[in-house]
């Protein structure tokens, strides 16, 4: 489960190669649209949800190319029965190419939570999930740990579950900005 997912963008931020656990990851997540042959040559921004994330990611890539120094970003990639704390490293290769390599920092077991599929047809209402840390925005209480929010959503019958939109929470926007500035 812990093998790295690796992908590389060319100097114009199009996906040039994928390696490591990419294929297995696409399969396990039931995402045929992420098969290597389906993603090569496409702009990376197509896979980043929301304008804020796309803008900050492009800024970060510019900085990596400008200064030639690797940057790392924390993110979460949970499975139903584990909290998975991950790190993504962006590293400059030749010809302006930038390698993205994820690795698992640590994993904590938990009681399995219902998996909520972003594409499922749902009832009224929308909730925003942070693309980086997977926390969910509560209009009243702010950004909440995903498993708590998903446990509540998962208990609802499918027809009453809200739709999930991807966004970027304040904390992750700040950590992306910090990584771009560093
Ligand atoms: Zn976040």
GROMACS .gro file of C-alpha atoms and ligand atoms in nm:
model
  183
    1UNK     CA    1   0.000   0.000   0.000
    2UNK     CA    2   0.290   0.234   0.059
    3UNK     CA    3   0.462   0.242  -0.280
    4UNK     CA    4   0.506   0.593  -0.412
    5UNK     CA    5   0.285   0.743  -0.679
    6UNK     CA    6   0.511   0.929  -0.921
    7UNK     CA    7   0.427   1.156  -1.211
    8UNK     CA    8   0.617   1.409  -1.409
    9UNK     CA    9   0.501   1.726  -1.590
   10UNK     CA   10   0.681   1.884  -1.883
   11UNK     CA   11   0.786   2.250  -1.901
   12UNK     CA   12   0.427   2.349  -1.989
   13UNK     CA   13   0.272   2.152  -1.701
   14UNK     CA   14   0.132   1.872  -1.917
   15UNK     CA   15   0.160   1.520  -1.772
   16UNK     CA   16   0.454   1.357  -1.943
   17UNK     CA   17   0.492   1.030  -1.754
   18UNK     CA   18   0.339   0.837  -1.468
   19UNK     CA   19   0.513   0.564  -1.271
   20UNK     CA   20   0.528   0.383  -0.941
   21UNK     CA   21   0.191   0.294  -0.793
   22UNK     CA   22  -0.009   0.524  -1.026
   23UNK     CA   23  -0.192   0.245  -1.215
   24UNK     CA   24  -0.278   0.053  -0.901
   25UNK     CA   25  -0.398   0.374  -0.734
   26UNK     CA   26  -0.625   0.452  -1.032
   27UNK     CA   27  -0.763   0.098  -1.022
   28UNK     CA   28  -0.821   0.089  -0.647
   29UNK     CA   29  -1.008   0.417  -0.663
   30UNK     CA   30  -1.231   0.292  -0.943
   31UNK     CA   31  -1.108   0.571  -1.170
   32UNK     CA   32  -1.059   0.440  -1.527
   33UNK     CA   33  -1.023   0.803  -1.641
   34UNK     CA   34  -0.690   0.802  -1.456
   35UNK     CA   35  -0.538   0.514  -1.655
   36UNK     CA   36  -0.191   0.619  -1.775
   37UNK     CA   37  -0.293   0.616  -2.142
   38UNK     CA   38  -0.585   0.847  -2.058
   39UNK     CA   39  -0.381   1.112  -1.875
   40UNK     CA   40  -0.053   1.142  -2.067
   41UNK     CA   41  -0.024   1.473  -2.250
   42UNK     CA   42  -0.310   1.637  -2.063
   43UNK     CA   43  -0.263   1.954  -1.856
   44UNK     CA   44  -0.207   1.881  -1.488
   45UNK     CA   45  -0.461   2.151  -1.399
   46UNK     CA   46  -0.740   1.928  -1.539
   47UNK     CA   47  -0.680   1.704  -1.239
   48UNK     CA   48  -0.669   1.980  -0.977
   49UNK     CA   49  -1.010   2.072  -0.843
   50UNK     CA   50  -1.087   2.440  -0.829
   51UNK     CA   51  -0.929   2.765  -0.946
   52UNK     CA   52  -0.747   2.838  -0.619
   53UNK     CA   53  -0.567   2.503  -0.618
   54UNK     CA   54  -0.479   2.531  -0.989
   55UNK     CA   55  -0.339   2.882  -0.948
   56UNK     CA   56  -0.131   2.797  -0.641
   57UNK     CA   57   0.000   2.475  -0.798
   58UNK     CA   58   0.115   2.658  -1.111
   59UNK     CA   59   0.284   2.919  -0.891
   60UNK     CA   60   0.459   2.643  -0.698
   61UNK     CA   61   0.579   2.480  -1.023
   62UNK     CA   62   0.713   2.817  -1.144
   63UNK     CA   63   0.906   2.856  -0.820
   64UNK     CA   64   1.051   2.505  -0.836
   65UNK     CA   65   1.179   2.582  -1.188
   66UNK     CA   66   1.304   2.925  -1.091
   67UNK     CA   67   1.503   2.817  -0.786
   68UNK     CA   68   1.574   2.453  -0.868
   69UNK     CA   69   1.506   2.343  -0.513
   70UNK     CA   70   1.266   2.063  -0.419
   71UNK     CA   71   0.951   2.152  -0.223
   72UNK     CA   72   0.732   1.926  -0.012
   73UNK     CA   73   0.363   1.947   0.072
   74UNK     CA   74   0.161   1.752   0.327
   75UNK     CA   75  -0.167   1.596   0.218
   76UNK     CA   76  -0.412   1.324   0.323
   77UNK     CA   77  -0.510   1.020   0.125
   78UNK     CA   78  -0.727   0.814   0.361
   79UNK     CA   79  -0.862   0.470   0.296
   80UNK     CA   80  -1.188   0.360   0.459
   81UNK     CA   81  -1.008   0.200   0.754
   82UNK     CA   82  -0.698   0.421   0.789
   83UNK     CA   83  -0.595   0.783   0.813
   84UNK     CA   84  -0.304   0.817   0.575
   85UNK     CA   85  -0.071   1.113   0.622
   86UNK     CA   86   0.119   1.169   0.300
   87UNK     CA   87   0.383   1.400   0.164
   88UNK     CA   88   0.431   1.514  -0.194
   89UNK     CA   89   0.772   1.621  -0.316
   90UNK     CA   90   0.815   1.837  -0.626
   91UNK     CA   91   1.161   1.812  -0.777
   92UNK     CA   92   1.309   1.980  -1.082
   93UNK     CA   93   1.444   1.750  -1.354
   94UNK     CA   94   1.607   1.855  -1.682
   95UNK     CA   95   1.433   2.065  -1.952
   96UNK     CA   96   1.195   2.226  -1.703
   97UNK     CA   97   1.030   1.898  -1.616
   98UNK     CA   98   0.907   1.859  -1.259
   99UNK     CA   99   0.866   1.524  -1.085
  100UNK     CA  100   0.589   1.478  -0.827
  101UNK     CA  101   0.652   1.193  -0.585
  102UNK     CA  102   0.420   1.102  -0.299
  103UNK     CA  103   0.514   0.896   0.001
  104UNK     CA  104   0.334   0.773   0.308
  105UNK     CA  105   0.461   0.935   0.629
  106UNK     CA  106   0.241   0.743   0.869
  107UNK     CA  107  -0.088   0.562   0.884
  108UNK     CA  108  -0.335   0.525   1.170
  109UNK     CA  109  -0.597   0.251   1.178
  110UNK     CA  110  -0.952   0.351   1.247
  111UNK     CA  111  -1.297   0.194   1.241
  112UNK     CA  112  -1.399   0.178   0.875
  113UNK     CA  113  -1.604   0.477   0.761
  114UNK     CA  114  -1.854   0.470   0.479
  115UNK     CA  115  -1.695   0.569   0.154
  116UNK     CA  116  -1.867   0.858  -0.017
  117UNK     CA  117  -1.810   0.863  -0.392
  118UNK     CA  118  -1.776   1.214  -0.528
  119UNK     CA  119  -1.957   1.132  -0.852
  120UNK     CA  120  -2.263   0.965  -0.698
  121UNK     CA  121  -2.607   1.107  -0.764
  122UNK     CA  122  -2.734   1.273  -0.452
  123UNK     CA  123  -3.004   1.476  -0.294
  124UNK     CA  124  -3.015   1.849  -0.237
  125UNK     CA  125  -2.727   2.030  -0.079
  126UNK     CA  126  -2.355   2.050  -0.141
  127UNK     CA  127  -2.054   2.025   0.082
  128UNK     CA  128  -1.702   2.133  -0.001
  129UNK     CA  129  -1.411   1.891   0.054
  130UNK     CA  130  -1.056   2.025   0.068
  131UNK     CA  131  -0.858   1.857  -0.210
  132UNK     CA  132  -0.541   1.846  -0.001
  133UNK     CA  133  -0.641   1.751   0.356
  134UNK     CA  134  -0.988   1.607   0.280
  135UNK     CA  135  -1.148   1.811   0.558
  136UNK     CA  136  -1.504   1.919   0.495
  137UNK     CA  137  -1.639   2.270   0.528
  138UNK     CA  138  -1.920   2.311   0.774
  139UNK     CA  139  -2.097   2.642   0.713
  140UNK     CA  140  -2.125   2.698   1.088
  141UNK     CA  141  -1.823   2.532   1.247
  142UNK     CA  142  -1.568   2.575   0.971
  143UNK     CA  143  -1.340   2.298   0.837
  144UNK     CA  144  -1.401   1.964   1.006
  145UNK     CA  145  -1.201   1.642   1.011
  146UNK     CA  146  -1.326   1.441   0.714
  147UNK     CA  147  -1.409   1.119   0.889
  148UNK     CA  148  -1.642   1.292   1.130
  149UNK     CA  149  -1.822   1.473   0.854
  150UNK     CA  150  -1.825   1.170   0.624
  151UNK     CA  151  -1.959   0.950   0.902
  152UNK     CA  152  -2.255   1.187   0.931
  153UNK     CA  153  -2.304   1.211   0.556
  154UNK     CA  154  -2.264   0.832   0.516
  155UNK     CA  155  -2.544   0.765   0.763
  156UNK     CA  156  -2.792   0.951   0.546
  157UNK     CA  157  -2.980   0.754   0.282
  158UNK     CA  158  -2.814   0.811  -0.060
  159UNK     CA  159  -3.099   1.026  -0.185
  160UNK     CA  160  -3.041   1.269   0.101
  161UNK     CA  161  -2.662   1.278   0.086
  162UNK     CA  162  -2.524   1.612  -0.027
  163UNK     CA  163  -2.306   1.643  -0.336
  164UNK     CA  164  -1.935   1.683  -0.280
  165UNK     CA  165  -1.747   1.970  -0.438
  166UNK     CA  166  -1.370   1.998  -0.417
  167UNK     CA  167  -1.206   2.314  -0.292
  168UNK     CA  168  -0.912   2.428  -0.085
  169UNK     CA  169  -0.926   2.509   0.286
  170UNK     CA  170  -0.750   2.814   0.432
  171UNK     CA  171  -0.483   2.602   0.601
  172UNK     CA  172  -0.387   2.415   0.284
  173UNK     CA  173  -0.395   2.736   0.074
  174UNK     CA  174  -0.151   2.885   0.325
  175UNK     CA  175   0.079   2.580   0.318
  176UNK     CA  176   0.084   2.588  -0.064
  177UNK     CA  177   0.170   2.957  -0.055
  178UNK     CA  178   0.444   2.892   0.201
  179UNK     CA  179   0.589   2.613  -0.013
  180UNK     CA  180   0.591   2.848  -0.315
  181UNK     CA  181   0.762   3.123  -0.116
  182UNK     CA  182   1.021   2.907   0.059
  183LIG    ZN1  183  -0.712   2.148   0.353
   0.00000   0.00000   0.00000
